[in-house]
PDB file of C-alpha atoms in Angstrom:
ATOM      1  CA  UNK K   1       0.000   0.000   0.000  1.00 79.00           C
ATOM      2  CA  UNK K   2       1.031   3.592  -0.389  1.00 82.00           C
ATOM      3  CA  UNK K   3      -0.339   7.074   0.084  1.00 85.00           C
ATOM      4  CA  UNK K   4       0.481  10.575  -1.001  1.00 86.00           C
ATOM      5  CA  UNK K   5      -1.352  13.857  -0.868  1.00 88.00           C
ATOM      6  CA  UNK K   6      -2.437  13.058  -4.434  1.00 90.00           C
ATOM      7  CA  UNK K   7      -4.174   9.784  -3.547  1.00 91.00           C
ATOM      8  CA  UNK K   8      -3.961   6.354  -1.943  1.00 92.00           C
ATOM      9  CA  UNK K   9      -3.837   2.831  -3.299  1.00 91.00           C
ATOM     10  CA  UNK K  10      -2.734  -0.732  -3.019  1.00 89.00           C
ATOM     11  CA  UNK K  11      -2.177  -3.926  -4.904  1.00 86.00           C
ATOM     12  CA  UNK K  12      -1.462  -7.578  -4.415  1.00 85.00           C
ATOM     13  CA  UNK K  13      -0.324  -9.745  -7.313  1.00 83.00           C
ATOM     14  CA  UNK K  14      -1.003 -12.884  -5.244  1.00 82.00           C
ATOM     15  CA  UNK K  15      -4.550 -11.882  -4.264  1.00 84.00           C
ATOM     16  CA  UNK K  16      -5.113 -10.358  -7.707  1.00 85.00           C
ATOM     17  CA  UNK K  17      -6.288  -6.850  -6.887  1.00 88.00           C
ATOM     18  CA  UNK K  18      -5.249  -3.295  -7.658  1.00 90.00           C
ATOM     19  CA  UNK K  19      -6.989  -0.103  -6.554  1.00 92.00           C
ATOM     20  CA  UNK K  20      -6.326   3.616  -6.435  1.00 93.00           C
ATOM     21  CA  UNK K  21      -8.338   6.538  -5.122  1.00 95.00           C
ATOM     22  CA  UNK K  22      -7.353  10.019  -6.269  1.00 94.00           C
ATOM     23  CA  UNK K  23      -7.127  13.175  -4.208  1.00 92.00           C
ATOM     24  CA  UNK K  24     -10.307  14.567  -5.776  1.00 94.00           C
ATOM     25  CA  UNK K  25     -12.171  11.355  -4.921  1.00 96.00           C
ATOM     26  CA  UNK K  26     -10.920  11.456  -1.317  1.00 95.00           C
ATOM     27  CA  UNK K  27     -12.154  15.041  -0.997  1.00 94.00           C
ATOM     28  CA  UNK K  28     -15.545  14.046  -2.447  1.00 96.00           C
ATOM     29  CA  UNK K  29     -15.725  11.239   0.177  1.00 94.00           C
ATOM     30  CA  UNK K  30     -15.242  13.805   2.949  1.00 93.00           C
ATOM     31  CA  UNK K  31     -11.510  13.440   3.678  1.00 91.00           C
ATOM     32  CA  UNK K  32     -10.001  16.655   5.044  1.00 91.00           C
ATOM     33  CA  UNK K  33      -7.074  16.830   2.624  1.00 91.00           C
ATOM     34  CA  UNK K  34      -4.307  19.386   3.085  1.00 89.00           C
ATOM     35  CA  UNK K  35      -4.255  22.089   0.431  1.00 86.00           C
ATOM     36  CA  UNK K  36      -1.505  21.715  -2.152  1.00 84.00           C
ATOM     37  CA  UNK K  37       0.436  24.516  -3.755  1.00 78.00           C
ATOM     38  CA  UNK K  38      -0.341  24.803  -7.481  1.00 70.00           C
ATOM     39  CA  UNK K  39       1.633  22.171  -9.465  1.00 72.00           C
ATOM     40  CA  UNK K  40       3.110  20.677  -6.289  1.00 75.00           C
ATOM     41  CA  UNK K  41       2.582  17.290  -4.657  1.00 77.00           C
ATOM     42  CA  UNK K  42       3.321  18.344  -1.079  1.00 79.00           C
ATOM     43  CA  UNK K  43       1.360  20.743   1.150  1.00 82.00           C
ATOM     44  CA  UNK K  44       2.852  23.683   2.986  1.00 77.00           C
ATOM     45  CA  UNK K  45       4.545  22.689   6.254  1.00 71.00           C
ATOM     46  CA  UNK K  46       1.699  23.746   8.572  1.00 77.00           C
ATOM     47  CA  UNK K  47      -1.292  23.180   6.289  1.00 81.00           C
ATOM     48  CA  UNK K  48      -4.450  21.961   8.013  1.00 88.00           C
ATOM     49  CA  UNK K  49      -5.828  18.554   7.093  1.00 86.00           C
ATOM     50  CA  UNK K  50      -5.003  14.879   7.377  1.00 86.00           C
ATOM     51  CA  UNK K  51      -1.366  13.927   7.948  1.00 83.00           C
ATOM     52  CA  UNK K  52       0.210  11.550   5.435  1.00 84.00           C
ATOM     53  CA  UNK K  53       0.474   8.818   8.104  1.00 82.00           C
ATOM     54  CA  UNK K  54      -3.324   8.736   8.497  1.00 85.00           C
ATOM     55  CA  UNK K  55      -3.668   8.369   4.726  1.00 89.00           C
ATOM     56  CA  UNK K  56      -1.092   5.535   4.801  1.00 86.00           C
ATOM     57  CA  UNK K  57      -3.117   3.789   7.513  1.00 85.00           C
ATOM     58  CA  UNK K  58      -6.375   4.194   5.578  1.00 89.00           C
ATOM     59  CA  UNK K  59      -4.674   2.558   2.565  1.00 89.00           C
ATOM     60  CA  UNK K  60      -3.414  -0.311   4.756  1.00 85.00           C
ATOM     61  CA  UNK K  61      -6.899  -0.819   6.203  1.00 87.00           C
ATOM     62  CA  UNK K  62      -8.516  -0.952   2.766  1.00 90.00           C
ATOM     63  CA  UNK K  63      -5.855  -3.418   1.618  1.00 87.00           C
ATOM     64  CA  UNK K  64      -6.515  -5.626   4.625  1.00 85.00           C
ATOM     65  CA  UNK K  65     -10.244  -5.609   3.842  1.00 88.00           C
ATOM     66  CA  UNK K  66      -9.521  -6.521   0.188  1.00 89.00           C
ATOM     67  CA  UNK K  67      -7.208  -9.341   1.280  1.00 85.00           C
ATOM     68  CA  UNK K  68      -9.785 -10.707   3.708  1.00 85.00           C
ATOM     69  CA  UNK K  69     -12.416 -10.717   0.949  1.00 86.00           C
ATOM     70  CA  UNK K  70     -10.017 -12.359  -1.534  1.00 85.00           C
ATOM     71  CA  UNK K  71      -9.073 -15.027   1.031  1.00 82.00           C
ATOM     72  CA  UNK K  72     -12.759 -15.874   1.475  1.00 82.00           C
ATOM     73  CA  UNK K  73     -13.211 -16.344  -2.288  1.00 82.00           C
ATOM     74  CA  UNK K  74      -9.958 -18.176  -3.071  1.00 77.00           C
ATOM     75  CA  UNK K  75      -9.061 -21.680  -1.957  1.00 79.00           C
ATOM     76  CA  UNK K  76      -7.121 -21.532   1.282  1.00 78.00           C
ATOM     77  CA  UNK K  77      -3.598 -22.925   1.000  1.00 77.00           C
ATOM     78  CA  UNK K  78      -2.561 -25.701   3.372  1.00 79.00           C
ATOM     79  CA  UNK K  79      -1.434 -24.015   6.588  1.00 77.00           C
ATOM     80  CA  UNK K  80      -3.237 -20.770   5.722  1.00 76.00           C
ATOM     81  CA  UNK K  81      -1.869 -17.539   4.373  1.00 77.00           C
ATOM     82  CA  UNK K  82       1.167 -15.613   5.535  1.00 76.00           C
ATOM     83  CA  UNK K  83       0.481 -12.001   4.680  1.00 75.00           C
ATOM     84  CA  UNK K  84       3.187  -9.373   4.652  1.00 73.00           C
ATOM     85  CA  UNK K  85       1.880  -5.805   4.748  1.00 73.00           C
ATOM     86  CA  UNK K  86       4.537  -3.436   3.423  1.00 71.00           C
ATOM     87  CA  UNK K  87       4.464   0.258   4.240  1.00 71.00           C
ATOM     88  CA  UNK K  88       6.944   3.103   4.343  1.00 69.00           C
ATOM     89  CA  UNK K  89       5.083   4.579   7.332  1.00 66.00           C
ATOM     90  CA  UNK K  90       6.446   3.379  10.670  1.00 66.00           C
ATOM     91  CA  UNK K  91       3.588   5.221  12.400  1.00 66.00           C
ATOM     92  CA  UNK K  92       0.898   3.352  10.468  1.00 67.00           C
ATOM     93  CA  UNK K  93       2.615   0.016  11.149  1.00 68.00           C
ATOM     94  CA  UNK K  94       2.820   0.872  14.843  1.00 67.00           C
ATOM     95  CA  UNK K  95      -0.875   1.814  14.955  1.00 67.00           C
ATOM     96  CA  UNK K  96      -1.695  -1.493  13.306  1.00 67.00           C
ATOM     97  CA  UNK K  97       0.144  -3.461  15.988  1.00 65.00           C
ATOM     98  CA  UNK K  98      -0.815  -1.467  19.071  1.00 63.00           C
ATOM     99  CA  UNK K  99      -4.332  -0.209  18.389  1.00 60.00           C
ATOM    100  CA  UNK K 100      -5.612  -0.234  21.932  1.00 56.00           C
ATOM    101  CA  UNK K 101      -2.526   1.560  23.253  1.00 63.00           C
ATOM    102  CA  UNK K 102      -2.356   4.276  20.608  1.00 61.00           C
ATOM    103  CA  UNK K 103      -1.651   7.711  22.074  1.00 65.00           C
ATOM    104  CA  UNK K 104      -2.304   9.369  18.745  1.00 63.00           C
ATOM    105  CA  UNK K 105      -5.417  11.322  17.846  1.00 75.00           C
ATOM    106  CA  UNK K 106      -8.944   9.993  18.469  1.00 78.00           C
ATOM    107  CA  UNK K 107      -9.243   9.458  14.699  1.00 77.00           C
ATOM    108  CA  UNK K 108      -6.171   7.228  14.755  1.00 77.00           C
ATOM    109  CA  UNK K 109      -7.438   5.240  17.732  1.00 78.00           C
ATOM    110  CA  UNK K 110     -10.822   4.649  16.068  1.00 81.00           C
ATOM    111  CA  UNK K 111      -9.238   3.625  12.785  1.00 82.00           C
ATOM    112  CA  UNK K 112      -6.744   1.295  14.468  1.00 79.00           C
ATOM    113  CA  UNK K 113      -9.510  -0.323  16.521  1.00 81.00           C
ATOM    114  CA  UNK K 114     -11.508  -0.846  13.343  1.00 84.00           C
ATOM    115  CA  UNK K 115      -8.417  -2.456  11.815  1.00 80.00           C
ATOM    116  CA  UNK K 116      -8.187  -4.806  14.819  1.00 80.00           C
ATOM    117  CA  UNK K 117     -11.900  -5.639  14.545  1.00 83.00           C
ATOM    118  CA  UNK K 118     -11.414  -6.577  10.881  1.00 82.00           C
ATOM    119  CA  UNK K 119      -8.790  -9.096  11.936  1.00 78.00           C
ATOM    120  CA  UNK K 120     -10.757 -10.481  14.865  1.00 79.00           C
ATOM    121  CA  UNK K 121     -14.144 -10.896  13.204  1.00 81.00           C
ATOM    122  CA  UNK K 122     -13.016 -11.901   9.728  1.00 80.00           C
ATOM    123  CA  UNK K 123     -11.386 -15.097  10.951  1.00 76.00           C
ATOM    124  CA  UNK K 124      -8.537 -14.488   8.516  1.00 71.00           C
ATOM    125  CA  UNK K 125      -6.934 -17.888   7.851  1.00 70.00           C
ATOM    126  CA  UNK K 126      -3.304 -17.054   8.453  1.00 68.00           C
ATOM    127  CA  UNK K 127      -0.784 -14.730  10.007  1.00 68.00           C
ATOM    128  CA  UNK K 128      -0.017 -11.089   9.244  1.00 69.00           C
ATOM    129  CA  UNK K 129       3.488  -9.659   9.344  1.00 67.00           C
ATOM    130  CA  UNK K 130       3.804  -5.879   9.145  1.00 66.00           C
ATOM    131  CA  UNK K 131       7.089  -4.789   7.573  1.00 63.00           C
ATOM    132  CA  UNK K 132       8.631  -1.391   7.043  1.00 63.00           C
ATOM    133  CA  UNK K 133      10.161  -0.563   3.714  1.00 64.00           C
ATOM    134  CA  UNK K 134      12.239   2.594   3.449  1.00 63.00           C
ATOM    135  CA  UNK K 135      10.496   5.264   1.400  1.00 60.00           C
ATOM    136  CA  UNK K 136      13.429   5.542  -0.989  1.00 62.00           C
ATOM    137  CA  UNK K 137      13.129   1.800  -1.679  1.00 65.00           C
ATOM    138  CA  UNK K 138       9.343   1.897  -2.050  1.00 59.00           C
ATOM    139  CA  UNK K 139       9.390   2.395  -5.820  1.00 57.00           C
ATOM    140  CA  UNK K 140       6.846  -0.372  -6.508  1.00 58.00           C
ATOM    141  CA  UNK K 141       4.249   1.279  -4.261  1.00 56.00           C
ATOM    142  CA  UNK K 142       5.116   4.704  -5.645  1.00 55.00           C
ATOM    143  CA  UNK K 143       3.976   3.505  -9.070  1.00 55.00           C
ATOM    144  CA  UNK K 144       0.422   3.563  -7.673  1.00 53.00           C
TER     145      UNK K 144
END
């Protein structure tokens, strides 16, 4: 998964899905996106709106939901799935692992608890490993 102030997205060649939501679509869905300077991809330093880490976590949550749905449709491999979620956001990975202990904003706590509920109630047949990938090495996700 990956996020930028221009949009969010994710893909899995093994689960056979690809999705992308643009900045304009996020705004139409009610996301409080930071204003961008004309012809720029980054907001001003103190612009109001959602921080990039929240957008990264939203992308991870959508990807998890897509993977859960794909795992329910596809034949389960012997021993279940081993899912590696890759992100260049250490904050989003931390929120994923420690939802109930998050000291971040109320929005982050709610989103991370929703993420946990997805895992608990979906009965995902396997294990999930969150892994950090340095942003400079995240060229595959940047293609989104």
